[in-house]
Amino acid sequence: MRDEINALYIPHHVMLTSRIILLPLFVTTLSLGTVFAPRQAGTWEFLKMSYEAYAFYAFYNLLIHYAGGPRALVADLSQRKHNIQIWAPNVSPCRCFIICYKIRRCDIMYNAPDVITYHNFKLAEKFVLQFCMLVPVFSVILIIIKESMLLETAMFISTVVCMYGLFIFMDLTHEVCAERGVSTHGKFVAMKVAIVFSSLLMTVLSFFLHTSYCGYDAHIITEAYGATISSFAMIPLAFMMKRVFPVEELEVCHMAPMDNPLGHPDTKTQADYEAQAASKIKGGKHSKEKRQSTIRNDAYAGSAGYDGILEDRFASAEDLGSRDVEADPLAEPVEIRRMSSAQPKHNFDL
């Protein structure tokens, strides 16, 4: 029931944006927990990495949502005249990866590198989703093992692959989002700073801090120092988030319906709202006109807002005024009956 209420009254892009801009607050809170309770540093780190992965996934969904959905984005880019280089061959670290795919001649990469299809779009999507799923798992394992160079290397590789996948989506959605008044470069930089900074910070500190202090081992001391630096670094990041996620973009509510990569719809169309409103009053003792008016009002309340409700009421008033007033007085508003009774009767018979 809660999801239905959110779908009716809170736009999907507003919910995604709120989860993203709360990232500095969560990171700061959990980092302070590491400083004041260093023996539970592994638990705090797991919670922090889990929310970072969740915010990253929300940011990916936000980009695709602004673009209208995966299939709508692919169809839009396929109709454009210029070529879209989805694999960014000019990025040096990824050249060997692209060459390997060309040699293997997979079905996904059988087309030219600058031709976007839905299949290679889904492959680029997996680059982002693997980070959201693997990083929390690696964090749980690190709580048990404490230190593992293999796991830290795997987390670093997962972060790099995710950044590359997100770079692809930023390049694909930039022009489409710009046409709708949404800028993506600043958002991408903010998310990159939030994720890469925390990952690289712990890697750099692990090379310099090797001594214990006050009964705490070197690993806990490294976590505490990293948490302190991260807490102060989140202050300018919070102002950056406020700048790159302006309130004006949240007012953009006329978004095309999209299909979620997990299989369920992210946004509801007008027909969905009408069907949901009809199911609420099904079986009630309402007249036909009253039931249709309620369906339209609930639908406009979910999709167009209060302006849609007023417009629908004015339309209903005109329809009722054109019909016989005495046919069904209970289904008519009081204002219509007052207006009809107050009008003087003229006799034009000569």
Short mmCIF file of N, CA and C in Angstrom, two decimals, residues 38 41 43 55 110 160 167 197 199 258 266 315 342 345 349:
data_model
loop_
_atom_site.label_atom_id
_atom_site.label_comp_id
_atom_site.label_asym_id
_atom_site.label_seq_id
_atom_site.Cartn_x
_atom_site.Cartn_y
_atom_site.Cartn_z
N PRO A 38 35.67 2.50 17.13
CA PRO A 38 36.56 1.91 16.12
C PRO A 38 36.57 0.39 16.10
N ALA A 41 34.46 -0.98 13.37
CA ALA A 41 34.75 -0.29 12.12
C ALA A 41 34.28 -1.09 10.91
N THR A 43 31.68 -3.05 10.67
CA THR A 43 30.23 -2.91 10.52
C THR A 43 29.87 -1.56 9.92
N ALA A 55 23.05 4.22 -3.58
CA ALA A 55 22.97 5.55 -4.19
C ALA A 55 23.47 5.52 -5.63
N TYR A 110 29.15 -7.96 -32.21
CA TYR A 110 29.32 -8.28 -33.63
C TYR A 110 29.10 -7.07 -34.50
N VAL A 160 36.21 0.41 -10.87
CA VAL A 160 36.65 0.93 -12.17
C VAL A 160 35.68 0.52 -13.27
N PHE A 167 30.07 5.94 -17.18
CA PHE A 167 30.54 6.89 -18.18
C PHE A 167 29.82 6.67 -19.52
N PHE A 197 36.61 8.68 -4.11
CA PHE A 197 37.39 9.29 -3.03
C PHE A 197 37.50 8.35 -1.84
N SER A 199 37.13 5.11 -1.77
CA SER A 199 37.86 3.88 -2.11
C SER A 199 39.36 4.14 -2.18
N MET A 258 8.83 4.47 -18.50
CA MET A 258 10.03 3.71 -18.78
C MET A 258 9.87 2.29 -18.26
N ASP A 266 8.72 1.68 -13.65
CA ASP A 266 9.14 2.71 -12.70
C ASP A 266 8.10 3.82 -12.58
N ALA A 315 -14.78 20.83 -16.50
CA ALA A 315 -15.34 20.06 -17.61
C ALA A 315 -16.60 19.33 -17.18
N ALA A 342 -31.17 30.28 -10.27
CA ALA A 342 -31.07 31.74 -10.21
C ALA A 342 -31.27 32.40 -11.56
N LYS A 345 -36.26 33.26 -16.16
CA LYS A 345 -36.91 32.60 -17.28
C LYS A 345 -37.51 33.65 -18.20
N ASP A 349 -42.16 33.96 -26.67
CA ASP A 349 -43.33 33.75 -27.54
C ASP A 349 -44.05 35.08 -27.77
#
